C-alpha positions as CSV (number, residue, x, y, z in Angstrom):
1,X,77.9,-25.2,14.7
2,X,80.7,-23.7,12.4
3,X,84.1,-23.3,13.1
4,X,85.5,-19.8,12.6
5,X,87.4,-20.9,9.4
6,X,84.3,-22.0,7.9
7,X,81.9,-18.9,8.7
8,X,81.3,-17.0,5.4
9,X,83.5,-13.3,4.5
10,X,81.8,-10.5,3.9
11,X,81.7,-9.1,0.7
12,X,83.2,-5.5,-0.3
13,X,79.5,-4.4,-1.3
14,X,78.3,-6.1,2.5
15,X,81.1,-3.9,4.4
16,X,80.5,-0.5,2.7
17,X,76.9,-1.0,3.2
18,X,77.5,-1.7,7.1
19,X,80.1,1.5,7.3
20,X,77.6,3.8,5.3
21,X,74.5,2.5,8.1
22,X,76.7,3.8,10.6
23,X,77.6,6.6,9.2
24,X,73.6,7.8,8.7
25,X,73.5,6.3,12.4
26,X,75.9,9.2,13.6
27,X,74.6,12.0,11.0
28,X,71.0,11.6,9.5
29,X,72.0,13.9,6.4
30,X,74.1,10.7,4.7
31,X,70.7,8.5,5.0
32,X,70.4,9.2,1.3
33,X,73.6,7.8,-0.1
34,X,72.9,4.9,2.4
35,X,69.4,4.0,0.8
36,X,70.6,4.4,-2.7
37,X,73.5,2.4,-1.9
38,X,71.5,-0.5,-0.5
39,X,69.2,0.3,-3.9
40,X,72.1,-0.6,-5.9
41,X,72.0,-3.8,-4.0
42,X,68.4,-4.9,-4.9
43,X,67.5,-8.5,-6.6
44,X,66.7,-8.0,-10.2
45,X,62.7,-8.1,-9.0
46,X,63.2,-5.1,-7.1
47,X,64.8,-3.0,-9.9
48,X,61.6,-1.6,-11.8
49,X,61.7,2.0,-10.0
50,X,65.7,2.1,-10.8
51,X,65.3,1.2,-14.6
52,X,62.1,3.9,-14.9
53,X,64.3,6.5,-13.2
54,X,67.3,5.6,-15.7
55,X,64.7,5.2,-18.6
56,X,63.5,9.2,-17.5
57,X,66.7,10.6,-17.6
58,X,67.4,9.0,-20.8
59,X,63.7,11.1,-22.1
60,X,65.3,14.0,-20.9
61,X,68.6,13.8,-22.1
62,X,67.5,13.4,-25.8
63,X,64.9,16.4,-25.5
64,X,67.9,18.4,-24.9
65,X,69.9,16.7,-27.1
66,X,67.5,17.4,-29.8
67,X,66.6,20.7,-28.4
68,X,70.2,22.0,-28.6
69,X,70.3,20.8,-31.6
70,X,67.2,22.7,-33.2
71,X,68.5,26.3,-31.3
72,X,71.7,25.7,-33.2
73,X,70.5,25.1,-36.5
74,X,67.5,26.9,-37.0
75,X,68.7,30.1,-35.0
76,X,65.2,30.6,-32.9
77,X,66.6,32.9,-30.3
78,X,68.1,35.4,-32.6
79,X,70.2,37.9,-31.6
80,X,71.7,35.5,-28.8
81,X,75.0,34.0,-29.0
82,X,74.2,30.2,-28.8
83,X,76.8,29.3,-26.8
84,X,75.8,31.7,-24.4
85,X,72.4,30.1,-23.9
86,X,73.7,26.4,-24.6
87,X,73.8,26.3,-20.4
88,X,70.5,26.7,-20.2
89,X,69.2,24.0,-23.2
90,X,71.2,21.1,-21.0
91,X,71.4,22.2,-16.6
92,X,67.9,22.4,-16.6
93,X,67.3,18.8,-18.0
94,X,69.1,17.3,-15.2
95,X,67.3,19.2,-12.5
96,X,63.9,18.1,-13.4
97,X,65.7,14.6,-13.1
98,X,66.2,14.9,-9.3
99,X,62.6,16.9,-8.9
100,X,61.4,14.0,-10.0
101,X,63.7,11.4,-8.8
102,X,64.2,12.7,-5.2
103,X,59.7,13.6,-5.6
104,X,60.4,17.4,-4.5
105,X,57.0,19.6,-3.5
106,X,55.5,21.9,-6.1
107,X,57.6,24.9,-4.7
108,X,61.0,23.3,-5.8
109,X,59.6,23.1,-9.0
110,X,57.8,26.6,-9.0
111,X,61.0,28.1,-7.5
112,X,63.6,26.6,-9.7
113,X,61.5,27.3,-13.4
114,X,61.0,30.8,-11.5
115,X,65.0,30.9,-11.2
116,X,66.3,29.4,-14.9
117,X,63.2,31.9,-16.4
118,X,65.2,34.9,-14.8
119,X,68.4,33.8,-16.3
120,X,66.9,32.8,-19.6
121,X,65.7,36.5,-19.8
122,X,68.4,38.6,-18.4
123,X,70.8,36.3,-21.0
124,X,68.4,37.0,-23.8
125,X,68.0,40.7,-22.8
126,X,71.8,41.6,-22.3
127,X,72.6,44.0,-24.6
128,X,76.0,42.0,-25.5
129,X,78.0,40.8,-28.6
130,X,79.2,37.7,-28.7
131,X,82.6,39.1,-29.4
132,X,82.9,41.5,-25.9
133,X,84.8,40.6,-22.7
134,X,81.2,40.3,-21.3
135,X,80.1,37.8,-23.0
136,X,82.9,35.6,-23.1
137,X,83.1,36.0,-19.3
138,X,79.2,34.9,-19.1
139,X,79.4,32.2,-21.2
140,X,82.1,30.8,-18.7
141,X,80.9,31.3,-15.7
142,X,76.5,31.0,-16.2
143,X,76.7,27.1,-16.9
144,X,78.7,26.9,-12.8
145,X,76.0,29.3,-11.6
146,X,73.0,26.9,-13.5
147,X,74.5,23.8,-11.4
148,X,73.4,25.4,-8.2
149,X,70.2,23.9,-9.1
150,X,71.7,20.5,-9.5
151,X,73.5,20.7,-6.4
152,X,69.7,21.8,-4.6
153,X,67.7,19.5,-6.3
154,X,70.3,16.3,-5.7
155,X,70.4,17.0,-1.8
156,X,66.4,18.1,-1.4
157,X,65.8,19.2,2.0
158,X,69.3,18.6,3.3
159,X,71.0,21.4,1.3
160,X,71.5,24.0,3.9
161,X,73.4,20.8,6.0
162,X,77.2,20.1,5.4
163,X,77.3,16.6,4.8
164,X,74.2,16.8,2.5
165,X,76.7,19.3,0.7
166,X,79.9,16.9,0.5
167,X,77.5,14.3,-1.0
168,X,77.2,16.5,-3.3
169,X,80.4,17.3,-4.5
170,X,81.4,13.7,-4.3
171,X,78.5,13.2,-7.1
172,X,79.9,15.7,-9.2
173,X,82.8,14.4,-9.4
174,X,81.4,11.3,-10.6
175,X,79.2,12.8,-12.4
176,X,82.2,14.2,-14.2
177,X,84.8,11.0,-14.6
178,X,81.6,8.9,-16.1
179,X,80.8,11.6,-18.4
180,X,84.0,12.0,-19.5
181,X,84.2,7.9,-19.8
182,X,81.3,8.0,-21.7
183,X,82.3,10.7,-24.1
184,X,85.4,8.7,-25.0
185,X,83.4,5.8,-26.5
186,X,80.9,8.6,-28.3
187,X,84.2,9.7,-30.0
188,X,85.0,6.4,-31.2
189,X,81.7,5.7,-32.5
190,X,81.2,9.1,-34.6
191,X,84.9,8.1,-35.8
192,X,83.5,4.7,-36.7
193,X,80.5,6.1,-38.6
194,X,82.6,8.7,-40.3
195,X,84.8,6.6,-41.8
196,X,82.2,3.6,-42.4
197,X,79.7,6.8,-44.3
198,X,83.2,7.8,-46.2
199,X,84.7,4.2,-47.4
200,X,80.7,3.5,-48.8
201,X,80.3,6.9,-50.7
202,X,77.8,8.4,-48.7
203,X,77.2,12.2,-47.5
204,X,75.9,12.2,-44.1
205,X,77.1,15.5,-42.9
206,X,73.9,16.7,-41.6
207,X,73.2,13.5,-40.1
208,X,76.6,13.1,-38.4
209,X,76.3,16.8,-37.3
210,X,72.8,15.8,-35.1
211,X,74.4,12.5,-33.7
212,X,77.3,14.5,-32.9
213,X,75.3,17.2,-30.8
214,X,72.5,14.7,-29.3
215,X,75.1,12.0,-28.3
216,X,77.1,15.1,-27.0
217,X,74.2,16.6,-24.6
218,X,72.3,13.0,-23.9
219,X,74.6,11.5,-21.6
220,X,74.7,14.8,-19.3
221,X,71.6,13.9,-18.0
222,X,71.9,9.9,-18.0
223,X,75.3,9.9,-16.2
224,X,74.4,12.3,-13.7
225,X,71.5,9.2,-13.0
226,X,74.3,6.6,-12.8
227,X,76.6,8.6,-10.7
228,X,73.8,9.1,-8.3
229,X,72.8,5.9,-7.9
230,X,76.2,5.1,-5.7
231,X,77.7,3.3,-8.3
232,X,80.7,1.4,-6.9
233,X,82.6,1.2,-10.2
234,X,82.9,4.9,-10.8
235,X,83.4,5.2,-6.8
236,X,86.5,3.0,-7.1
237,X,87.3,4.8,-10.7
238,X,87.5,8.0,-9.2
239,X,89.4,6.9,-5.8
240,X,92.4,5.7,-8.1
241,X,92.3,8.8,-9.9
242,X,93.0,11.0,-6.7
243,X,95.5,8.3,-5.5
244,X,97.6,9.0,-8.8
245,X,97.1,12.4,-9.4
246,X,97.5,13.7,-6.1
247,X,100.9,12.5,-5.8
248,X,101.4,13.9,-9.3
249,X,100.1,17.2,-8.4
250,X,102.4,17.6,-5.4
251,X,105.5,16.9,-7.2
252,X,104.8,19.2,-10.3
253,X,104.0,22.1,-7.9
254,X,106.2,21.4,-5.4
255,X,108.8,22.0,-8.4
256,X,107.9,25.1,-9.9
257,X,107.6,26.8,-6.8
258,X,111.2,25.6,-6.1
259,X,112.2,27.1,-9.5
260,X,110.0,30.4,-8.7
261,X,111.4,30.8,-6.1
262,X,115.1,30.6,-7.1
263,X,114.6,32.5,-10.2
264,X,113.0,35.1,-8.0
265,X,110.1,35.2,-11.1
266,X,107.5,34.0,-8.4
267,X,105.1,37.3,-8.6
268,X,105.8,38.7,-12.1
269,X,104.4,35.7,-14.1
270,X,103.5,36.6,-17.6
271,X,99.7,36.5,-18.5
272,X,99.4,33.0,-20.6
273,X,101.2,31.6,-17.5
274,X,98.4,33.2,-15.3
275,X,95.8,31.6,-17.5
276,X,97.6,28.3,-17.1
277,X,98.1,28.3,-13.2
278,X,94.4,29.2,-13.3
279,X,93.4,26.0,-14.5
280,X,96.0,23.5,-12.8
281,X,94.7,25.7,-9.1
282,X,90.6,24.9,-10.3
283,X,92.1,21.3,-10.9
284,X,93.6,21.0,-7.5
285,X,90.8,22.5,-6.0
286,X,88.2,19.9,-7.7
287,X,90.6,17.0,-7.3
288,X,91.1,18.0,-2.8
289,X,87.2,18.4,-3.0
290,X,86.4,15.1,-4.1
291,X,89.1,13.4,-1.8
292,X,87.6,15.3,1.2
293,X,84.3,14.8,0.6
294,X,84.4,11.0,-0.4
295,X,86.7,10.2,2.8
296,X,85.7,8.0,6.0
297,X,86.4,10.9,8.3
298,X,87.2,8.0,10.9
299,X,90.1,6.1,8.0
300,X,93.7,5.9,9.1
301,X,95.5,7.1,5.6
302,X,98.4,9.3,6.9
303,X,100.3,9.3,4.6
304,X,98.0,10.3,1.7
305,X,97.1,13.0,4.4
306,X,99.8,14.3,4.5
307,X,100.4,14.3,0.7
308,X,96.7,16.2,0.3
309,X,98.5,18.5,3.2
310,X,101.4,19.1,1.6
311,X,99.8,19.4,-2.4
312,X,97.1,22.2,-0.7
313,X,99.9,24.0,0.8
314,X,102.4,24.5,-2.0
315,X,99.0,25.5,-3.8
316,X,98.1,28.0,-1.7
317,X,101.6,29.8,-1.7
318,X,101.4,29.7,-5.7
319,X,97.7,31.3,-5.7
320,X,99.5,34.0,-3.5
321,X,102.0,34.8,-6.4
322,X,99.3,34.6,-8.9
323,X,96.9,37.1,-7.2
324,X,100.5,39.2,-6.3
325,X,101.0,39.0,-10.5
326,X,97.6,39.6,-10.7
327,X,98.0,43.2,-8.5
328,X,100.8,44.2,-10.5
329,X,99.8,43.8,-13.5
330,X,96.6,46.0,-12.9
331,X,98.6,48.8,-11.3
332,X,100.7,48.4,-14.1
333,X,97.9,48.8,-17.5
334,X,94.7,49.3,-15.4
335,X,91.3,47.2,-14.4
336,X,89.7,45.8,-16.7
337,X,86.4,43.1,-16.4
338,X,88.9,40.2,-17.2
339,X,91.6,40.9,-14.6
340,X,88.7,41.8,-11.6
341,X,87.3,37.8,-13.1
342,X,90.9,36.1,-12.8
343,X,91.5,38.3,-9.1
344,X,88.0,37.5,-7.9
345,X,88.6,33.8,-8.3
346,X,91.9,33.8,-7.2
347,X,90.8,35.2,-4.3
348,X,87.9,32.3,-3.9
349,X,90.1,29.6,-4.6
350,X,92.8,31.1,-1.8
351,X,90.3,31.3,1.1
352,X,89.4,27.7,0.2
353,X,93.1,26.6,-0.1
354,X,94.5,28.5,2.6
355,X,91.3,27.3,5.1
356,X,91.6,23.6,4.3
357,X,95.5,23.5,4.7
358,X,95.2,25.8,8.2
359,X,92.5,22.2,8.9
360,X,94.8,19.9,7.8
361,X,98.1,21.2,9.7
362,X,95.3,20.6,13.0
363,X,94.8,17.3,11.7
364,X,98.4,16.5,11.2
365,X,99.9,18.5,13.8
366,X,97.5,17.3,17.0
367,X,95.1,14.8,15.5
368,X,91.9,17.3,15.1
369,X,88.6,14.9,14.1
370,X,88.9,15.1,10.1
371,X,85.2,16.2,9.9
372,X,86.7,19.6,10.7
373,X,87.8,19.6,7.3
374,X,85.1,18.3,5.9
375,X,82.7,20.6,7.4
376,X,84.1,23.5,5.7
377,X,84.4,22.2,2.5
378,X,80.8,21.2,2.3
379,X,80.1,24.9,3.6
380,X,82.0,26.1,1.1
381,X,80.9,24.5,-2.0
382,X,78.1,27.4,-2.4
383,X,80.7,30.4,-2.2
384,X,81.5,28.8,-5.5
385,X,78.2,28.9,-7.0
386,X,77.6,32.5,-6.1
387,X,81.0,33.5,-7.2
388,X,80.1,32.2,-10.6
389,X,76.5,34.1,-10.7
390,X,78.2,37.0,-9.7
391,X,81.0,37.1,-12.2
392,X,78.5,36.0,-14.5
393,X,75.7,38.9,-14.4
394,X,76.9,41.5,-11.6
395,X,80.7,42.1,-12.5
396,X,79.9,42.4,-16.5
397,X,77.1,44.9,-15.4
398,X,79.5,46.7,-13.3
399,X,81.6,47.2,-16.5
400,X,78.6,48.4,-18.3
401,X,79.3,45.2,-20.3
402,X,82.6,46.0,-22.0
């Protein structure tokens, strides 16, 4: 027998593995991340699926690579502002990844080719220049509505369930950081080859220009493989981004709406400064997301909680004096397609923010089971896809695409 003392640790792999089997003990739906956690885990004999399935996302990335590429320099689809349609050259790509990944029936495949057709057209059929309001506001919003299918394809039959959903948005923010990782090093190698190609005397601008593009659009598809496959490096990578910018976050709002609030300028903020809070509340949304949806609901972080409390709060109040700015302003000079864009999603990012900090005072105030909050989140990631279909072909429609 061994002593205690001399009975081996387990590793950090060994005790998530353990905690995600109980977890898909208690709620079937996380069985997924569970089995491609353990995947990750396999000898090296065992690895010939996971390399095939890496090896066919890396087909599909260059195809659209090489595919964007073609639409932008031989102008096939003329007529069409290219970066309207450049959504539809790359999402697609990385749905037929998880069809065949995740081995989806025929009428996933039937229904989603019938679905990305439909967009193809109506974006190909809209009588709009690239220069209108319209257009600007598709091109914004039809590449959000195109992830729906990512989100479908990367649950499979457990979409319509919650937790299938925060798996989900836990991906894509993987997804995002490693693409973002990746694109760093692409920028130092086209650097590299520019300035190698320069020192030698040699004028590769059309072959720089289709490295540039491919290298761009290949790794969408190829790290959205990765981040599925429960890597724990871009796990952890992503878990010390929300533990510094959380923090961050809080402060930096916390301040301004201390300085709005004295200089009474809280609700007449001028319109770049709408634009700007715009973003830093989409960041904040993204950034409470991922925490929610990648936490243990059963971990004892208080404190963090009640950072994450306190950073959705003080959000929430400063979405109120946006959408209050907002109001005025159109009573002021009118509606117009922009302004019913930057309400509508003010308004969509306020329920959300306003929901999950009414959660969090129940799970602060009288210790309410944090899958409360988790619950509604996952329900609430497609409110944001069919905000972004809506804004993208109802609302411009509605303007008689201004």
């Amino acid at each position: 027998m061994t002593s205690p003392a001399e009975e081996p640790q387990l590793s950090a792999d060994e005790l998530r593995l353990i905690q995600l089997v109980r977890t898909a003990s208690a709620a079937p739906s996380a069985r997924s991340e569970a089995l491609a956690f353990l995947e990750s885990l396999l000898p090296q004999g065992d690895t010939g699926w996971k390399a095939s399935k890496l090896a066919v996302a890396v087909v599909l990335g260059l195809v659209s690579g090489v595919l964007v590429r073609l639409v932008s320099a031989l102008g096939w689809i003329e007529g069409v502002p290219y970066e309207r349609i450049v959504g539809l050259l790359i999402v697609p790509f990385v749905v037929v990844y998880f069809l065949i990944r995740n081995q989806l029936s025929r009428q996933w495949w039937l229904g989603l080719a019938a679905a990305y057709a439909l967009c193809a057209a109506v974006v190909a059929l809209l009588p709009v220049s690239w220069t209108s309001a319209s257009s600007i506001v598709m091109t914004l919003h039809l590449p959000v509505a195109l992830l729906t299918g990512v989100a479908l394809t990367y649950t499979g039959a457990e979409w319509r369930l919650p937790e299938a959903r925060l798996r989900a948005i836990k991906f894509a923010g993987e997804w995002f950081v490693l693409y973002v990782l990746v694109m760093l090093g692409v920028g130092v190698l086209l650097g590299l080859f520019s300035l190698l190609s320069s020192t030698i005397g040699l004028s590769l601008d059309e072959l720089f220009t289709w490295l540039a593009v491919v290298l761009a659009v290949a790794p969408v598809a190829v790290t959205a493989a990765i981040a599925s496959s429960a890597s724990s490096f871009v796990s952890g990578a992503c878990q010390i981004l929300v533990k510094l910018f959380v923090p961050l976050f809080t402060l930096m709002l916390s301040v301004f709406l201390i300085l709005g609030l004295a200089s009474g300028a809280l609700f007449r903020f001028q319109r770049d400064l709408l634009l700007i809070l715009d973003v830093v509340l989409i960041v904040v949304t993204a950034l409470v997301g991922y925490h929610i949806a990648s936490r243990d609901a059963a971990a004892n972080s208080a404190k963090f909680e009640l950072l994450t409390f306190a950073l959705v709060s003080v959000a929430a109040v400063i979405d109120v004096g946006v959408l209050t700015s907002m109001l005025i302003r159109v009573s002021d000079i009118g509606l117009s397609l922009n302004r019913s864009v930057a309400i509508g999603l003010n308004l969509v990012l306020l329920i959300n923010l306003s929901a999950i900090a009414l959660r969090y005072w129940r799970f602060v105030r009288v210790g309410a089971d944090y899958s409360f909050i988790q619950r509604w989140q996952g329900s609430y990631l497609y409110v944001f896809f069919a905000w972004a279909g809506f804004a993208a072909f109802v609302l411009p429609a509605l303007f008689r695409f201004a």
